[in-house]
Amino acid sequence: MDKVRTILAYTVLIGWLLAVVLPMVWVLVNSLRSSKEFVQNPFGMPWLVTGVPADGLLELSEIEAARARASAGEDAGLALERLDQLARDFAKLDSENNGALEAGVVYGDPAETLSGEEVAAVERAAGRSLAISAAISNYRKAWVESNFSRFFFNSLWVTGWSLFGTLALASMAAYVLARFEFRGNRWLFLFFISGMMIPAQLLLIPVFFEFSWLSDVGTRFLEPFGLRFQLYDSHFGLILLYIALSLPFTILVLSGFFKSLPGALREAAIMDGCGEYRTFWHVMLPLAKPGLITAAIFNFLGIWNEYIFALVFVNTPEKKTLPLGLASVSIQAQYKTDFGLMFAGLVIVVVPTLLVYVLLQRQLTQGITTGAIKG
Amino acid sequence: MSLRKKEERRFILVFLAPAFLLFTGLVFLPAIRALLYSLQKWDGLGTPEWVGLRNFARLLRDDDIFLVALGHNLILFAIAGGCTIALALFFASILSQKIRGASIFRVAFFFPNVIALVAVALLWILLYSTTNFGVINAMLAQVQGAAAAAGLPFPEIDLPFPFLQSRYLISSIIPMIVWSATGFYMVLFLAAIGGIPQSYYEAARLEGASHFQQFIHITLPLLREILVVAAVFMIITLMKFFDPIWVMENEVPNRDSHVLATLLYQKVFTEYDMGYASAVAVLLFLIVLAASAFSLTWSRKERIEY
C-alpha cells in the first residue's frame, strides 16, 4: 500500500517537474537553432550537438570571395559550379526576403544543401564554424540588431537604482518606526502599509498627469540653468515610481527585522558615544542584513519583470526595459517567423532572474516562510 | 526637552521624511486623485467636469463590457486560482512528508514564478500555436489518435484547436496561470505545514488514522489561516492581471478577452475617457479591499491556537 502511494506521488511530482522544466529547456535549445531548423523539427537538437547543418550561414561576400578564388584556379574548398549555385540560392532567397538577410542563409533541405564534407570545406574557406554561427546568430540578432543590449542595460540601470533607493528609504523609515517611540508612530506605519492594498491601475492615470505637471514646473525653475526636467518618458521618473511602489512591502519586511533586534543594542551604542546616525549605519544595518537581502530579492524580481508601468511611462524605444523590448520584438519576430530571435530574446530576459533565483533561492524561500508564519 | 531628546526628534524626522514624501506624492495622493477623477468627466486635455456617480452608472448600466471584463477576472480567480491553490496544497502535503528529492522538486516547482509574465505569455503563445510546432496541439493530436486506435471515447474536436483566438483566450490562460503560480503557493503552504507540531500526526497515527484522514482532520483545519492569506493574495494578483492578455492579444483585446486592467488601459489611452477608467480602477480597489477585509475578520474569528 505504502509502495503504491510512493510510486503515485513520484509519478505526479515528476510529471509536474517535466511540465515546468521542459518548456524552458525547449526555449534554450531552440535559441541555439536557426528558425528554419525549428520550423522543420520543433523538437530537434541544435546542430552543435548533431553536427547536421540545416542552413549554412554564409555571408554572400564569403561566397563571392570563394568564387573569385575558384575561378582563379585556387583551391576554394568547393567546386566552382557549386559556389555558383550557392550564390544563386542566396540571391533568390535575398530577393524573397526583400534583401533583408542578416546572414547568407542557404536554404533547402538540410541534407541537400551541403554535405558533411562540403560543410567542412566551407568552414575552412570561411575560416569559421558554421555550427557556432548558426547558434550565435540568434543571439547576435537579438543582442545587437534588435537592441536587446540596450533594453538589458536599461533594465539593469532602472532596477539597480530602484533597489538602492527602496532599500535606503525603507530601511531608514522602518528603523525609526520599529525602534522609536513617538506620537502617531502606529498610524504612520499603517499609512505606509496601506499602500499594499492599492492596485497599480488606480495610480496610472493620476501619476501620468502628475508627472507632466511636475515636469513643467521643474523645467520652469531649471530653464535658466539650461536644464530640462523630465519625469514622463524618463528612467528617473520610472525609478521614483518603482521606489514609491516598493516602499510599503519593504517597510513591512524590514520593520519586522528591526523589531526583532535586542533593544539594549542601541542604548549601548549611544552610551559608547555613537550618534544616532552612526548607530544606525554601523550597528543596526549590518544586523538587519538578512532582511535587506530578502527585500532586495523580492523587489528585484518584481521590478525586473514589471510591465504595465514601464509600458505607460516609457515611450522612446531606446529607453525601453527588457519586458517591453521582448514584447515588441517578439511580436515582429512572429510576423517574420524569426523564431530563433524570439527564443534568444526569451533566454536573455529569463537568465538574470534564473541566476538570482538559483543563487538566492534559500533566502527567497525563507522570506516567504517567515512571512507566512508571522503574517 | 533635553538636548538628547531634541536630537532624537530631528533624527526621526530626517529618517522618515524621504520615504514619507515619496510615498505620499506618488502613491497616496494619486490614489485620492483617482477617486476624484472617477467623479469627473474628463478627456485629459480640457477642464474636468463634475458628474458625480454618473461614471459608475455608465459602467454598470450603459454597456456591459465592464461586467464582462469583471466576469473574466472572476473566472480566472475561481478556476485558475482554485486549481492553483488545490494543486499547491497537494504538492505541499506530498513534499512535507520528507520524501527523497523533496528539495529538488521544491526549487524546480517555484522556478516559473520568477519568470516575467510577459515571457511566460510569449512561451505559451508558442506552445499554443496552431502550426506544426504547437506543442499542445501536437500532444492533443497524439492523444486523439491513440484514443481512436484504442476505441476509447475522446471529444470530437477539430485539431489544431485555435487556443489563442480571443474567444478562447481567457480559458487558454488558465493553465498558464496554474503553471506559473503553483510553485509560489506551494512554498507558502510548505512553510505553514512545517509549523504544525509533529506530535499531532504521531498521535493520529497511533489512533490509526490514514494519511488522508490526517490531511483532512489535522492539516486542513490548521492551514485555514494561510489558505485565506493565499486566497486574498490571489485576488490581488488576478484583479491586477494584465501582461499576458495584452501581449497575447497584440495590444488590442476585445469584448471576448478583456479583463479589468486591459479595459482600463484602453479607455485611457485610446478613448481618453479618464472618468470611466478611474471608475474601473476605483471599483477594482474596492473589490480588493472588500475581499481582504472580509477574509481578515473571518480568519480572526476562526483562529486556532496551537
XYZ file of C-alpha atoms in Angstrom:
681
model
C 0.000 0.000 0.000
C 2.718 2.449 1.007
C 4.754 1.454 -2.024
C 1.849 2.215 -4.335
C 1.436 5.581 -2.674
C 5.104 6.427 -3.110
C 5.064 5.453 -6.775
C 1.957 7.549 -7.343
C 3.450 10.512 -5.538
C 6.616 10.361 -7.596
C 4.677 9.998 -10.830
C 2.743 13.180 -10.115
C 5.813 15.056 -8.925
C 7.929 14.053 -11.892
C 5.064 14.871 -14.253
C 4.865 18.414 -12.914
C 8.645 18.695 -12.882
C 8.693 17.910 -16.597
C 5.842 20.334 -17.252
C 7.821 23.067 -15.529
C 11.315 22.330 -16.790
C 10.799 21.043 -20.333
C 9.336 24.233 -21.815
C 12.334 26.160 -20.537
C 14.757 23.580 -21.910
C 12.869 23.774 -25.197
C 13.371 27.542 -25.292
C 17.066 27.238 -24.505
C 17.710 24.532 -27.117
C 15.822 26.360 -29.842
C 17.607 29.599 -29.107
C 20.664 27.761 -30.446
C 18.946 26.650 -33.666
C 18.004 28.571 -36.766
C 14.338 29.400 -37.289
C 14.253 27.073 -40.219
C 15.550 24.135 -38.215
C 12.932 24.885 -35.603
C 10.055 25.004 -38.074
C 11.193 21.754 -39.707
C 11.551 19.932 -36.426
C 10.499 21.763 -33.271
C 11.946 19.017 -31.099
C 15.322 18.580 -32.725
C 18.624 19.173 -31.081
C 20.810 22.070 -32.111
C 23.243 21.460 -34.905
C 26.010 21.971 -32.367
C 25.047 18.614 -30.931
C 24.038 16.660 -34.007
C 26.570 18.108 -36.432
C 23.913 18.194 -39.142
C 23.597 21.655 -40.621
C 20.179 22.983 -41.561
C 21.377 26.029 -43.362
C 24.904 27.105 -43.892
C 25.177 30.605 -42.596
C 27.423 32.153 -45.161
C 27.838 35.779 -45.930
C 27.349 36.476 -49.627
C 30.727 38.181 -49.560
C 32.285 34.902 -48.428
C 30.688 33.014 -51.297
C 31.827 35.704 -53.727
C 35.375 35.569 -52.366
C 35.441 31.783 -52.671
C 34.122 32.047 -56.229
C 36.806 34.527 -57.124
C 39.438 32.162 -55.742
C 37.913 29.166 -57.541
C 37.734 30.949 -60.908
C 41.368 31.977 -60.446
C 42.146 28.274 -60.205
C 42.952 28.239 -56.480
C 41.500 25.799 -54.002
C 38.396 27.442 -52.595
C 37.155 24.412 -50.718
C 34.238 23.893 -53.098
C 33.827 23.405 -56.804
C 33.066 26.496 -58.897
C 29.620 25.340 -60.075
C 28.645 24.532 -56.504
C 29.655 28.009 -55.434
C 27.688 29.455 -58.352
C 24.645 27.529 -57.192
C 25.091 28.732 -53.616
C 25.334 32.310 -54.835
C 22.163 31.828 -56.898
C 20.332 30.296 -53.926
C 21.464 33.157 -51.851
C 20.383 35.821 -54.336
C 16.983 34.153 -54.756
C 16.474 33.999 -51.026
C 17.649 37.547 -50.625
C 15.082 38.775 -53.148
C 12.349 36.737 -51.423
C 13.238 38.498 -48.198
C 13.399 41.917 -49.852
C 17.139 41.981 -49.438
C 16.878 41.827 -45.685
C 19.091 38.841 -44.991
C 21.257 39.292 -41.955
C 23.476 36.395 -42.919
C 23.523 34.497 -46.173
C 21.291 31.585 -45.336
C 21.403 28.892 -47.926
C 18.017 27.269 -47.841
C 16.921 23.861 -48.951
C 16.548 20.537 -47.278
C 19.376 20.235 -44.771
C 20.509 17.008 -46.321
C 20.510 18.594 -49.788
C 22.109 21.922 -49.189
C 25.566 20.971 -48.058
C 27.065 17.582 -47.437
C 29.220 16.960 -44.392
C 32.433 17.307 -46.418
C 31.167 20.457 -48.033
C 30.384 21.920 -44.635
C 33.938 21.206 -43.589
C 35.175 22.772 -46.816
C 33.002 25.844 -46.417
C 34.111 26.201 -42.832
C 37.730 26.037 -43.984
C 37.044 28.580 -46.686
C 35.111 30.882 -44.394
C 37.567 30.379 -41.569
C 34.819 29.898 -39.004
C 32.479 27.219 -37.753
C 29.040 27.252 -39.343
C 27.537 25.472 -36.336
C 28.707 28.167 -33.998
C 27.467 30.866 -36.306
C 24.017 29.268 -36.537
C 23.762 29.268 -32.763
C 25.331 32.646 -32.252
C 23.437 34.436 -34.980
C 20.182 34.349 -32.992
C 21.877 35.978 -30.049
C 23.718 38.429 -32.245
C 20.448 39.375 -33.910
C 18.739 39.807 -30.547
C 21.566 41.495 -28.682
C 22.847 43.810 -31.404
C 20.276 44.325 -34.130
C 17.079 44.097 -32.063
C 18.574 46.330 -29.384
C 18.359 43.817 -26.518
C 21.697 45.060 -25.226
C 20.092 48.447 -24.804
C 16.993 47.021 -23.101
C 19.180 44.914 -20.845
C 21.259 47.829 -19.600
C 18.149 49.987 -19.241
C 16.633 47.278 -17.047
C 19.848 46.953 -15.079
C 20.050 50.715 -14.565
C 16.402 51.160 -13.585
C 16.286 48.069 -11.364
C 19.615 48.883 -9.721
C 18.733 52.435 -8.727
C 15.201 51.444 -7.733
C 16.547 48.743 -5.437
C 19.119 51.063 -3.928
C 16.552 53.804 -3.341
C 13.947 51.434 -1.969
C 16.317 49.763 0.474
C 17.783 53.087 1.620
C 14.480 54.887 2.194
C 12.623 51.856 3.528
C 15.356 50.831 5.982
C 15.560 54.365 7.369
C 11.793 54.629 7.777
C 11.365 51.079 9.069
C 14.138 51.538 11.652
C 12.527 54.672 13.073
C 9.042 53.143 13.017
C 10.205 49.937 14.699
C 12.611 51.269 17.349
C 11.428 54.730 18.358
C 8.503 55.817 20.490
C 6.711 58.899 19.243
C 3.184 60.090 18.767
C 1.469 58.800 15.628
C 4.028 56.034 15.126
C 1.413 53.304 14.767
C -0.687 55.387 12.382
C 2.270 56.235 10.221
C 3.169 52.558 9.986
C -0.394 51.697 8.930
C -0.309 54.593 6.469
C 2.696 53.074 4.723
C 1.364 49.519 4.856
C -1.991 50.567 3.389
C -0.101 51.146 0.155
C -0.010 47.378 -0.345
C -3.769 47.420 -0.823
C -3.700 49.946 -3.644
C -3.807 48.280 -7.060
C -1.317 49.751 -9.504
C -4.057 50.549 -12.027
C -5.512 53.124 -9.675
C -2.290 55.142 -9.928
C -1.681 55.028 -13.676
C -3.821 57.995 -14.658
C -3.115 60.434 -11.809
C 0.628 59.760 -11.821
C 0.680 60.217 -15.584
C -0.746 63.735 -15.252
C 1.215 64.468 -12.090
C 4.452 63.698 -13.931
C 3.697 66.056 -16.794
C 2.706 68.793 -14.343
C 5.850 68.318 -12.237
C 7.984 68.302 -15.372
C 6.509 71.659 -16.434
C 7.105 73.195 -13.009
C 10.597 71.732 -12.707
C 11.597 72.853 -16.173
C 10.389 76.390 -15.483
C 12.709 76.557 -12.480
C 15.659 74.893 -14.153
C 15.429 76.507 -17.575
C 17.626 79.478 -16.646
C 20.389 76.951 -15.935
C 19.876 75.267 -19.284
C 18.476 72.084 -17.696
C 15.410 70.118 -18.674
C 13.443 68.305 -16.028
C 11.597 65.280 -17.297
C 9.665 62.623 -15.406
C 7.435 61.163 -18.097
C 9.336 59.008 -20.582
C 12.460 59.098 -18.451
C 14.226 56.476 -16.390
C 14.347 58.918 -13.498
C 10.564 59.106 -13.274
C 10.200 55.335 -13.579
C 12.776 54.794 -10.821
C 10.979 57.198 -8.457
C 7.720 55.420 -9.160
C 9.195 51.960 -8.550
C 10.694 53.131 -5.262
C 7.373 54.592 -4.102
C 5.528 51.415 -5.071
C 8.058 49.134 -3.353
C 8.115 51.061 -0.075
C 5.035 49.539 1.629
C 6.112 45.909 1.304
C 9.759 46.672 2.070
C 8.945 48.747 5.163
C 6.743 45.893 6.403
C 9.518 43.311 5.973
C 12.303 45.471 7.404
C 10.386 46.763 10.416
C 9.776 43.129 11.337
C 13.536 42.616 11.297
C 14.356 45.769 13.247
C 11.736 44.865 15.848
C 13.403 41.509 16.423
C 16.781 43.066 17.277
C 17.569 43.395 21.014
C 16.702 46.836 22.367
C 19.805 47.115 24.514
C 21.986 47.380 21.425
C 21.026 50.923 20.568
C 21.349 52.060 24.199
C 24.826 50.559 24.393
C 25.957 52.144 21.152
C 24.616 55.550 22.195
C 26.312 55.207 25.612
C 29.570 54.482 23.812
C 29.248 57.844 22.161
C 27.988 56.786 18.730
C 25.460 59.253 17.347
C 22.049 58.037 16.183
C 23.243 58.060 12.579
C 26.402 56.087 13.251
C 24.486 53.604 15.381
C 22.092 53.006 12.521
C 24.832 52.683 9.974
C 27.371 50.597 11.900
C 25.229 48.580 14.286
C 21.666 48.269 13.069
C 22.024 47.956 9.292
C 24.588 45.116 9.424
C 22.315 43.226 11.823
C 19.329 43.679 9.507
C 21.254 42.241 6.560
C 19.091 39.103 6.187
C 16.023 41.307 5.981
C 17.673 43.573 3.441
C 18.618 40.585 1.285
C 15.082 39.170 1.410
C 13.566 42.532 0.497
C 16.142 43.007 -2.258
C 15.345 39.655 -3.900
C 11.589 40.204 -3.895
C 11.911 43.733 -5.201
C 14.445 42.722 -7.820
C 12.100 40.092 -9.246
C 9.154 42.456 -9.107
C 10.882 45.403 -10.763
C 12.919 43.444 -13.313
C 9.728 41.788 -14.595
C 7.436 44.826 -14.301
C 5.476 45.613 -17.447
C 2.451 47.900 -17.147
C 4.114 50.957 -15.566
C 7.029 50.716 -17.952
C 4.520 50.459 -20.809
C 2.765 53.646 -19.751
C 5.705 55.736 -18.602
C 8.322 54.878 -21.223
C 7.744 55.911 -24.805
C 11.079 56.213 -26.569
C 12.233 52.828 -27.948
C 15.798 53.472 -26.706
C 14.517 53.784 -23.140
C 12.518 50.555 -23.043
C 13.161 47.977 -20.366
C 13.549 44.264 -21.129
C 9.910 43.105 -20.810
C 8.773 45.917 -23.113
C 11.520 45.234 -25.608
C 10.844 41.494 -25.528
C 7.144 42.019 -26.159
C 7.623 44.336 -29.127
C 10.490 42.399 -30.725
C 8.657 39.088 -30.325
C 5.511 40.356 -31.992
C 7.599 41.427 -35.002
C 9.636 38.221 -34.929
C 6.443 36.159 -35.159
C 5.349 38.024 -38.262
C 8.742 37.396 -39.829
C 8.654 33.810 -38.465
C 12.031 34.523 -36.936
C 11.644 32.128 -34.034
C 15.343 31.931 -33.323
C 15.318 35.613 -32.429
C 12.278 35.185 -30.211
C 13.827 32.268 -28.307
C 17.096 34.143 -27.848
C 15.179 37.135 -26.512
C 13.296 34.936 -24.061
C 16.582 33.484 -22.805
C 18.094 36.957 -22.357
C 15.099 38.047 -20.255
C 14.853 34.888 -18.143
C 18.534 34.198 -17.420
C 19.160 37.046 -14.931
C 16.110 36.146 -12.844
C 17.085 32.491 -13.056
C 20.595 33.308 -11.799
C 19.267 35.380 -8.919
C 16.838 32.612 -8.058
C 19.364 29.776 -8.189
C 21.940 31.700 -6.137
C 19.491 33.059 -3.588
C 16.627 30.576 -3.607
C 17.232 29.670 0.032
C 16.807 33.262 1.214
C 13.801 33.683 -1.075
C 12.057 30.605 0.297
C 12.969 31.633 3.838
C 11.492 35.061 3.185
C 8.197 33.518 2.140
C 8.372 31.141 5.081
C 8.906 33.789 7.767
C 6.273 35.939 6.078
C 3.816 33.065 6.169
C 4.449 32.132 9.789
C 4.410 35.719 11.064
C 1.830 37.131 8.676
C 13.165 68.998 26.401
C 16.715 67.750 26.827
C 19.318 68.129 24.128
C 19.301 64.378 23.647
C 15.531 64.366 23.054
C 15.843 67.213 20.572
C 18.497 65.383 18.633
C 16.406 62.219 18.634
C 13.388 64.066 17.270
C 15.420 65.593 14.495
C 16.812 62.162 13.659
C 13.301 60.690 13.453
C 12.216 63.487 11.155
C 15.231 63.172 8.871
C 14.843 59.410 8.562
C 11.108 59.400 7.920
C 10.853 62.366 5.578
C 12.165 60.923 2.291
C 10.045 57.760 2.386
C 7.022 59.736 3.558
C 7.303 62.360 0.832
C 7.852 59.882 -1.982
C 5.072 57.544 -0.862
C 2.634 60.405 -0.275
C 3.466 62.089 -3.558
C 3.451 59.074 -5.839
C 1.070 56.614 -4.172
C -1.200 58.121 -1.558
C -2.171 61.437 -3.159
C -2.556 59.919 -6.654
C -4.881 57.307 -5.150
C -7.033 60.111 -3.722
C -6.805 61.888 -7.076
C -8.070 58.775 -8.826
C -11.124 58.808 -6.577
C -11.785 62.406 -7.659
C -11.229 61.602 -11.345
C -13.848 58.873 -11.100
C -16.414 61.536 -10.225
C -15.477 63.711 -13.194
C -15.887 63.699 -16.933
C -12.510 64.429 -18.462
C -10.640 63.703 -21.691
C -7.247 64.528 -20.205
C -6.988 67.864 -22.016
C -9.872 70.233 -21.324
C -11.371 71.213 -17.995
C -12.763 68.334 -15.915
C -16.485 68.482 -15.292
C -18.177 67.115 -12.176
C -20.619 64.340 -12.929
C -20.960 62.683 -9.539
C -21.573 58.974 -9.764
C -22.507 59.024 -13.440
C -19.331 57.214 -14.482
C -20.248 54.333 -12.196
C -23.791 54.319 -13.552
C -22.358 54.249 -17.071
C -20.143 51.286 -16.466
C -22.748 49.287 -14.642
C -25.707 50.150 -16.876
C -24.849 51.567 -20.305
C -22.720 48.867 -21.802
C -21.953 45.562 -20.188
C -18.280 45.455 -21.180
C -17.253 46.275 -17.618
C -19.282 43.390 -16.245
C -17.952 41.081 -18.955
C -14.375 42.022 -18.088
C -15.058 41.654 -14.376
C -16.600 38.261 -15.139
C -13.354 37.233 -16.839
C -11.362 38.267 -13.769
C -13.700 36.254 -11.582
C -13.448 33.221 -13.874
C -9.675 33.438 -13.633
C -9.904 33.744 -9.866
C -12.368 30.890 -9.424
C -10.860 28.365 -11.836
C -7.188 29.298 -12.197
C -6.932 30.446 -8.590
C -8.806 27.419 -7.297
C -6.750 24.936 -9.326
C -3.504 26.664 -8.337
C -4.278 26.586 -4.638
C -5.559 22.995 -4.756
C -2.525 21.779 -6.688
C -0.143 23.734 -4.458
C -1.756 22.223 -1.382
C -1.476 18.753 -2.880
C 2.223 19.171 -3.721
C 2.957 20.753 -0.338
C 1.347 17.846 1.501
C 3.391 15.341 -0.511
C 6.671 17.230 -0.199
C 6.257 17.834 3.532
C 6.497 14.087 4.103
C 10.304 14.056 3.886
C 10.442 12.120 0.644
C 13.721 11.818 -1.189
C 14.490 14.668 -3.579
C 11.910 16.959 -1.974
C 14.203 19.965 -2.140
C 14.835 19.471 -5.869
C 11.104 19.443 -6.544
C 10.607 22.456 -4.321
C 13.265 24.511 -6.096
C 12.120 23.482 -9.573
C 8.407 23.997 -8.936
C 8.947 27.535 -7.720
C 11.017 28.496 -10.732
C 8.222 29.541 -13.183
C 7.201 32.116 -10.611
C 10.373 34.160 -11.147
C 9.926 34.467 -14.915
C 8.474 37.718 -16.209
C 4.794 37.246 -17.052
C 5.463 38.746 -20.471
C 7.983 35.989 -21.170
C 5.578 33.350 -19.843
C 2.901 34.665 -22.189
C 5.254 34.519 -25.192
C 6.296 30.982 -24.299
C 2.657 29.900 -24.168
C 1.932 31.620 -27.470
C 4.466 29.219 -28.980
C 3.121 26.221 -27.057
C -0.448 27.010 -28.133
C 0.443 27.658 -31.757
C -1.742 26.058 -34.436
C 1.185 25.417 -36.776
C 3.378 22.350 -36.736
C 5.395 23.443 -33.711
C 2.398 23.983 -31.440
C 3.385 21.521 -28.739
C -0.023 21.372 -27.078
C -1.921 20.791 -30.317
C 0.596 18.131 -31.303
C 0.087 16.334 -27.993
C -3.691 16.547 -28.330
C -3.448 15.068 -31.811
C -1.365 12.209 -30.423
C -3.893 11.542 -27.677
C -6.765 11.741 -30.132
C -5.044 9.305 -32.462
C -4.254 6.901 -29.644
C -7.801 7.104 -28.326
C -9.220 6.422 -31.776
C -6.921 3.455 -32.238
C -7.839 2.028 -28.860
C -11.530 2.722 -29.425
C -11.706 4.968 -26.362
C -14.016 7.958 -26.310
C -12.319 11.298 -26.916
C -14.096 14.603 -27.501
C -14.591 15.267 -31.200
C -12.646 18.479 -31.673
C -11.053 19.668 -34.853
C -7.319 19.936 -34.359
C -5.368 22.148 -34.361
C -7.561 23.985 -31.892
C -7.277 27.807 -32.066
C -6.372 28.377 -28.409
C -5.189 31.923 -28.970
C -8.359 33.266 -30.559
C -10.000 35.963 -28.465
C -12.999 33.892 -27.604
C -10.922 31.063 -26.151
C -8.146 33.205 -24.712
C -9.468 33.515 -21.162
C -9.819 29.732 -20.900
C -6.431 29.206 -22.519
C -4.761 31.462 -19.981
C -5.956 29.344 -17.056
C -3.343 26.564 -17.478
C -0.704 29.245 -17.945
C -1.560 30.839 -14.603
C -1.573 27.462 -12.858
C 1.782 26.656 -14.452
C 3.418 29.850 -13.281
C 1.836 30.412 -9.864
C 1.580 26.955 -8.266
C 5.177 26.938 -7.024
C 4.778 30.123 -5.034
C 1.699 28.941 -3.164
C 3.294 25.546 -2.627
C 6.226 27.163 -0.814
C 3.768 29.188 1.250
C 1.856 26.061 2.289
C 5.049 24.076 2.898
C 6.101 26.733 5.386
C 2.767 26.544 7.154
C 2.761 22.741 7.265
C 6.301 22.863 8.645
C 4.912 24.892 11.551
C 2.450 22.205 12.635
C 3.789 20.226 15.619
C 4.752 16.679 14.590
C 3.181 15.290 17.781
C -0.291 15.839 16.306
C 0.452 13.494 13.456
C 2.093 10.942 15.748
C -0.995 10.907 17.950
C -3.204 10.473 14.894
C -1.036 7.634 13.624
C -1.276 5.875 16.980
C -5.049 6.163 16.662
C -4.724 4.504 13.269
C -5.637 7.490 11.073
C -4.719 7.174 7.402
C -2.635 9.774 5.567
C -5.782 11.135 4.002
C -7.587 11.390 7.329
C -4.584 13.136 8.844
C -4.672 15.644 5.992
C -8.412 16.285 6.359
C -8.546 16.480 10.133
C -5.198 17.978 11.078
C -3.506 19.720 8.162
C -6.512 21.426 6.572
C -8.023 22.957 9.727
C -4.645 24.232 10.862
C -3.924 25.700 7.426
C -7.162 27.645 7.333
C -5.490 30.940 8.051
C -2.773 30.560 5.440
C -5.377 29.432 2.901
C -7.228 32.687 3.489
C -3.989 34.650 3.057
C -3.361 32.760 -0.176
C -6.872 33.489 -1.454
C -6.503 37.207 -0.719
C -3.129 37.265 -2.415
C -4.660 35.500 -5.394
C -7.469 38.038 -5.634
C -4.996 40.910 -5.506
C -2.811 39.414 -8.239
C -5.630 38.295 -10.515
C -7.602 41.529 -10.249
C -4.489 43.341 -11.498
C -3.940 40.749 -14.235
C -2.761 42.487 -17.396
C 0.505 41.491 -19.099
C -0.371 38.129 -20.722
C -3.711 39.289 -22.149
C -2.069 42.416 -23.508
C 0.765 40.507 -25.178
C -1.360 37.616 -26.464
C -3.920 39.981 -27.952
C -1.199 42.085 -29.511
C -2.314 45.173 -27.571
C -5.894 45.113 -28.865
C -8.076 42.955 -26.609
C -11.796 42.927 -27.337
C -15.028 42.072 -25.592
C -14.163 38.384 -25.541
C -10.774 38.781 -23.935
C -10.863 41.968 -21.848
C -10.095 41.895 -18.153
C -10.439 44.940 -15.890
C -6.868 46.138 -16.289
C -6.852 45.925 -20.091
C -10.229 47.634 -20.282
C -8.938 50.447 -18.102
C -5.811 50.850 -20.203
C -7.803 51.005 -23.421
C -10.256 53.539 -22.003
C -7.373 55.816 -21.024
C -5.036 55.575 -23.969
C -7.343 55.009 -26.925
C -10.633 56.591 -25.851
C -9.286 59.298 -23.486
C -12.135 58.562 -21.093
C -10.409 59.296 -17.791
C -13.595 59.270 -15.708
C -14.705 55.840 -16.856
C -11.214 54.377 -16.480
C -10.833 55.809 -12.982
C -14.220 54.405 -12.038
C -12.998 50.968 -13.170
C -9.858 51.418 -11.065
C -11.851 52.517 -8.029
C -14.176 49.512 -8.260
C -11.143 47.272 -8.656
C -9.699 48.782 -5.498
C -12.972 48.304 -3.629
C -13.169 44.635 -4.648
C -9.650 44.003 -3.359
C -10.378 45.941 -0.177
C -13.641 44.116 0.487
C -12.074 40.708 -0.115
C -9.175 41.447 2.215
C -11.327 42.955 4.957
C -13.779 40.074 4.815
C -11.087 37.430 4.946
C -9.190 39.131 7.751
C -12.208 39.385 10.032
C -13.262 35.866 9.128
C -9.872 34.319 9.844
C -9.555 36.246 13.145
C -12.840 34.794 14.280
C -11.888 31.256 13.370
C -8.359 31.356 14.705
C -6.989 28.128 16.131
C -4.169 28.499 18.645
C -1.538 25.818 18.939
